[in-house]
mmCIF file of C-alpha atoms in Angstrom:
data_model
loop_
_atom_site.group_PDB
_atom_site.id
_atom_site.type_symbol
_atom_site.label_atom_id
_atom_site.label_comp_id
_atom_site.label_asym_id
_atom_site.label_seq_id
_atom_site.Cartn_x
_atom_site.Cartn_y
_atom_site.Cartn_z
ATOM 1 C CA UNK A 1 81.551 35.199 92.219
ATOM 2 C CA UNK A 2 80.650 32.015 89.873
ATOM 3 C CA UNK A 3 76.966 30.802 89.857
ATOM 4 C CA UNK A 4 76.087 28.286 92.609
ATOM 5 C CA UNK A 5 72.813 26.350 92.924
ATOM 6 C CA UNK A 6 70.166 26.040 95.071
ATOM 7 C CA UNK A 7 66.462 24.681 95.531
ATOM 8 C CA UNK A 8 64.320 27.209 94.653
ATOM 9 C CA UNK A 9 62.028 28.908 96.714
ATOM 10 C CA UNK A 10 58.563 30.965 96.330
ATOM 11 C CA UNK A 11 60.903 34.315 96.594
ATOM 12 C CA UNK A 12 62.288 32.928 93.083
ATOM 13 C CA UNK A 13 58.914 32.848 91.598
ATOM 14 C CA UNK A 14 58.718 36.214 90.204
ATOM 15 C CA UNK A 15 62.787 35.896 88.300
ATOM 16 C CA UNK A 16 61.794 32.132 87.363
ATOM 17 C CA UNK A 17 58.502 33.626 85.327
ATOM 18 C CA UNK A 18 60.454 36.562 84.321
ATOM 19 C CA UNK A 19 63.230 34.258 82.732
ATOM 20 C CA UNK A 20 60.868 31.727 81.475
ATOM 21 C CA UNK A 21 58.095 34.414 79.642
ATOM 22 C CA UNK A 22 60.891 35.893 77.540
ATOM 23 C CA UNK A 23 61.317 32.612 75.536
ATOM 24 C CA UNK A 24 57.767 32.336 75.756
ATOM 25 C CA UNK A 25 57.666 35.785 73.793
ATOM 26 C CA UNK A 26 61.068 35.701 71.769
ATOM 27 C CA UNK A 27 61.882 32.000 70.822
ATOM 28 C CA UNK A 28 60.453 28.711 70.094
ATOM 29 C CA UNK A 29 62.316 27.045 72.930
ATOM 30 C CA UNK A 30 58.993 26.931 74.850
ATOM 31 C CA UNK A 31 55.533 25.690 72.783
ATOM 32 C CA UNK A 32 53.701 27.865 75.166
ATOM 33 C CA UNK A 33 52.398 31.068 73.196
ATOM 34 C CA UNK A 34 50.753 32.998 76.425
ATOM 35 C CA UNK A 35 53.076 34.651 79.183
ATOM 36 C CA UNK A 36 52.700 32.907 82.589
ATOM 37 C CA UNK A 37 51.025 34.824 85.139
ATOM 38 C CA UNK A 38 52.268 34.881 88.832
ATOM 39 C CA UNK A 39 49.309 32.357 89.902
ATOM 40 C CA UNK A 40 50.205 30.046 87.206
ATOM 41 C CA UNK A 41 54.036 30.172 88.391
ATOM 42 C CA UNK A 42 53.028 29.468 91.680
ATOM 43 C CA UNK A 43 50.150 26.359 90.510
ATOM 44 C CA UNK A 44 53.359 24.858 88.631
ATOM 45 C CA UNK A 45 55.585 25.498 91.647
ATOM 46 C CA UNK A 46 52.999 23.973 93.766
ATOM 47 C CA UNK A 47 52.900 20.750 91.313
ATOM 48 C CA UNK A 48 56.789 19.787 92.396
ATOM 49 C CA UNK A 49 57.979 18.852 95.173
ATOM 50 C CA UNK A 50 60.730 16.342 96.622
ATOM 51 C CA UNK A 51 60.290 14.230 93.463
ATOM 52 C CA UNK A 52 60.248 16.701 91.305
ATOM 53 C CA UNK A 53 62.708 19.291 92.438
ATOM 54 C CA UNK A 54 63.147 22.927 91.095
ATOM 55 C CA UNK A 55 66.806 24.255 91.379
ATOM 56 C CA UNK A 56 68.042 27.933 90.868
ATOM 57 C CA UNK A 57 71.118 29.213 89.805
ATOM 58 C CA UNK A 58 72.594 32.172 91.368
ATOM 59 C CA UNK A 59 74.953 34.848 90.560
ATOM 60 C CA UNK A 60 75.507 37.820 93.085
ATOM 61 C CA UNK A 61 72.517 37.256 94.552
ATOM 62 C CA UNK A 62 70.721 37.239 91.059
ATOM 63 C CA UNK A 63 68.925 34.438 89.839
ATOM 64 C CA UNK A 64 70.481 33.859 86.218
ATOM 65 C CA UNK A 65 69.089 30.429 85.499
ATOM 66 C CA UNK A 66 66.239 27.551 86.632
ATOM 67 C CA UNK A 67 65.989 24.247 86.174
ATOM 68 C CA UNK A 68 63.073 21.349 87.178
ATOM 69 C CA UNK A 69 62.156 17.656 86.748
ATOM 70 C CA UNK A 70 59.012 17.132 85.603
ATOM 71 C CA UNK A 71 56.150 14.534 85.657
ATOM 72 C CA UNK A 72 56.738 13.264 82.220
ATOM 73 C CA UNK A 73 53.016 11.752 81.782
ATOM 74 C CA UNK A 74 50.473 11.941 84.487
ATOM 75 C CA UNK A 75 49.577 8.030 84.869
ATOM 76 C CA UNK A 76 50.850 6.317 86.759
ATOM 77 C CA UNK A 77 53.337 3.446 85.327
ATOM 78 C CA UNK A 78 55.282 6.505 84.402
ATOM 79 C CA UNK A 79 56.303 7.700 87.569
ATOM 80 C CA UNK A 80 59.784 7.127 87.422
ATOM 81 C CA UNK A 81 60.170 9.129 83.988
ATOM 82 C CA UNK A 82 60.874 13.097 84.259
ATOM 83 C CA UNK A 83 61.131 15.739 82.307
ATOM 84 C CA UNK A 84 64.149 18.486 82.628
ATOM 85 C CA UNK A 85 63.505 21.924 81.727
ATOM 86 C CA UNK A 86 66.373 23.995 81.489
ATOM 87 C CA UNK A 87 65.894 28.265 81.127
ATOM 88 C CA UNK A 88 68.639 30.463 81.226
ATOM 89 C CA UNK A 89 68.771 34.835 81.896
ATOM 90 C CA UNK A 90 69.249 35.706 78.054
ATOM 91 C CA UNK A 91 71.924 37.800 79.252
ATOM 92 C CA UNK A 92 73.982 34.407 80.921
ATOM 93 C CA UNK A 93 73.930 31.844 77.788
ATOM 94 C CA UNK A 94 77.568 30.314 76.678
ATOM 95 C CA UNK A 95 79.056 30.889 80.173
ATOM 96 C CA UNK A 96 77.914 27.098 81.145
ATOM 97 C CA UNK A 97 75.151 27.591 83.472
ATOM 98 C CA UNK A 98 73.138 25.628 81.512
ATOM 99 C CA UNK A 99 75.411 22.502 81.920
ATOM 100 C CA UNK A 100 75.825 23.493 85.811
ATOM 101 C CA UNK A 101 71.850 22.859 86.012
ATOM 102 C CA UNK A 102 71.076 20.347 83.775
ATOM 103 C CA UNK A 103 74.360 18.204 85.416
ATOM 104 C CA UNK A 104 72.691 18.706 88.943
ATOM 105 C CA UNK A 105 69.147 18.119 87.626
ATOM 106 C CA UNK A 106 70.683 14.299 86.680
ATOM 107 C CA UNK A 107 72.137 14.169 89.694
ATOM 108 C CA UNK A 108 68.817 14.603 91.494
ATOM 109 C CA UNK A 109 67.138 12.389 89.268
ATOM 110 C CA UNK A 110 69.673 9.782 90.043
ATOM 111 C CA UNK A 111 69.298 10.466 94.002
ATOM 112 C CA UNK A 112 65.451 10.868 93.973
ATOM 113 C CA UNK A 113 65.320 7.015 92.415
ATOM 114 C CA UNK A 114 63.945 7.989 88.090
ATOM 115 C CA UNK A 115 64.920 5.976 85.627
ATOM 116 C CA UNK A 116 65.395 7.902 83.079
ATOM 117 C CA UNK A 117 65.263 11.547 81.860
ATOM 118 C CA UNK A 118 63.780 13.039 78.277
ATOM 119 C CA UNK A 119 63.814 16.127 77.012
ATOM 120 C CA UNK A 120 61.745 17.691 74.590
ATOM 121 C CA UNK A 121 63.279 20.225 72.707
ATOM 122 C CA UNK A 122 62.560 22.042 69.515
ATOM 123 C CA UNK A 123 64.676 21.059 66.541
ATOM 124 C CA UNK A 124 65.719 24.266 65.741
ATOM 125 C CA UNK A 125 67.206 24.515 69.241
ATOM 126 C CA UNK A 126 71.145 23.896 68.440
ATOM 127 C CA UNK A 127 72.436 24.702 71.672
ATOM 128 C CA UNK A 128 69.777 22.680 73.731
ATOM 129 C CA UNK A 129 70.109 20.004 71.576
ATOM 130 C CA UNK A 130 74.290 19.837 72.117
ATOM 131 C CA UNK A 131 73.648 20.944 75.928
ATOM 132 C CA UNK A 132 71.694 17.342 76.294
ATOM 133 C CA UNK A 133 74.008 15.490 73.812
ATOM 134 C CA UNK A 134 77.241 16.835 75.851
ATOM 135 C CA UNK A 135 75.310 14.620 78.895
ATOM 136 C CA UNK A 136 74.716 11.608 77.153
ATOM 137 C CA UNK A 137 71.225 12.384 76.427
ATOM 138 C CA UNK A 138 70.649 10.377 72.551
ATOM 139 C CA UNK A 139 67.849 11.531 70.082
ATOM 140 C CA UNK A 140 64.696 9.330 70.625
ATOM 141 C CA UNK A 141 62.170 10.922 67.964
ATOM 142 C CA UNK A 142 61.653 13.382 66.099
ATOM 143 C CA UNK A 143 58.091 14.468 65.445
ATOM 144 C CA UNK A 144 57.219 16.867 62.419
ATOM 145 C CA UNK A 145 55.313 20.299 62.514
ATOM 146 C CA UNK A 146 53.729 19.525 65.824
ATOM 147 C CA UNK A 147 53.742 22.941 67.154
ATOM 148 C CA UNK A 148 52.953 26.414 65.372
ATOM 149 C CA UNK A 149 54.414 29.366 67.011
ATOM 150 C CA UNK A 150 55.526 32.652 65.323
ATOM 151 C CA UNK A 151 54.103 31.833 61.764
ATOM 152 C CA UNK A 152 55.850 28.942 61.705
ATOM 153 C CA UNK A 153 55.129 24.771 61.821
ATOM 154 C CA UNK A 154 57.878 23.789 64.290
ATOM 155 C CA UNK A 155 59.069 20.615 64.620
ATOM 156 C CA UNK A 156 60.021 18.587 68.005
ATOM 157 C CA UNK A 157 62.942 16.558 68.996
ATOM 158 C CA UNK A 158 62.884 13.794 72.260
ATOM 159 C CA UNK A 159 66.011 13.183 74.429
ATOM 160 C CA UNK A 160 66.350 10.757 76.710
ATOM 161 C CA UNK A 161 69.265 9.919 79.257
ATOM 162 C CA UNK A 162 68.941 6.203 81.054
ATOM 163 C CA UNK A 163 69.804 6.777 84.475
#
């Protein structure tokens, strides 16, 4: 059965930290350093909503993948700028779940009224780079050694996708 997509729901809480704390732990895909706990999950799930959506996709009644829109910056003139996150099972990269969710996630944005869409993505990050390139997304910045994770100075790339 392919992968289909849904909003998520609390119940998805617990696979959506599970997905996203493994690149927290094993890549540089995510600047955070610290594992999300279950409250934290839940504070962040509590922080969307209908403008901000959080979509799951599904595989035999697995979640494999998770996808949101952000707030991109918290004032205000910037409310109709989001930011797309994009986290994939390790186990389901290169079967194109990552294009199923980051195609609906412009969809939404489209629907929901944004303007545009950026993401922020580490420049060693080939395949998120090409995944936002493939959807029109063009290279914005590029900001040197902003984050240190793993012994490393890491350096960050902006997308952005006018709607």
């Amino acid at each position: 059965m392919p992968a289909t997509l849904r909003p998520a729901t609390v119940e998805d809480l617990p696979a959506i930290n599970a997905i996203y704390n493994h690149y927290v732990e094993h890549s540089t895909c995510t600047y955070q350093t610290v594992p999300s706990t279950a409250q934290e999950r839940q504070d962040w799930f509590d922080a969307h909503g209908p403008e901000h959506p959080v979509i799951v996709a599904e595989e035999n009644d697995t979640i494999i993948g998770w996808g949101s829109l952000s707030r991109f910056h918290p004032r205000q003139a910037y409310c109709h700028s989001v930011e797309d996150s994009v986290y994939l099972h390790h186990e389901h990269q290169g079967k194109g779940i990552g294009s199923l969710i980051l195609g609906e996630l412009i969809v939404l944005a489209k629907k929901i009224g944004h303007h545009t869409v950026l993401g922020g993505i580490d420049a060693d990050q080939a395949g998120s780079i090409a995944l936002h390139a493939k959807f029109g997304f063009v290279k914005v910045s590029h900001l040197k050694e902003v984050g240190h994770k793993h012994g490393r100075w890491l350096d960050v790339l902006w997308m952005q996708k006018m709607l």
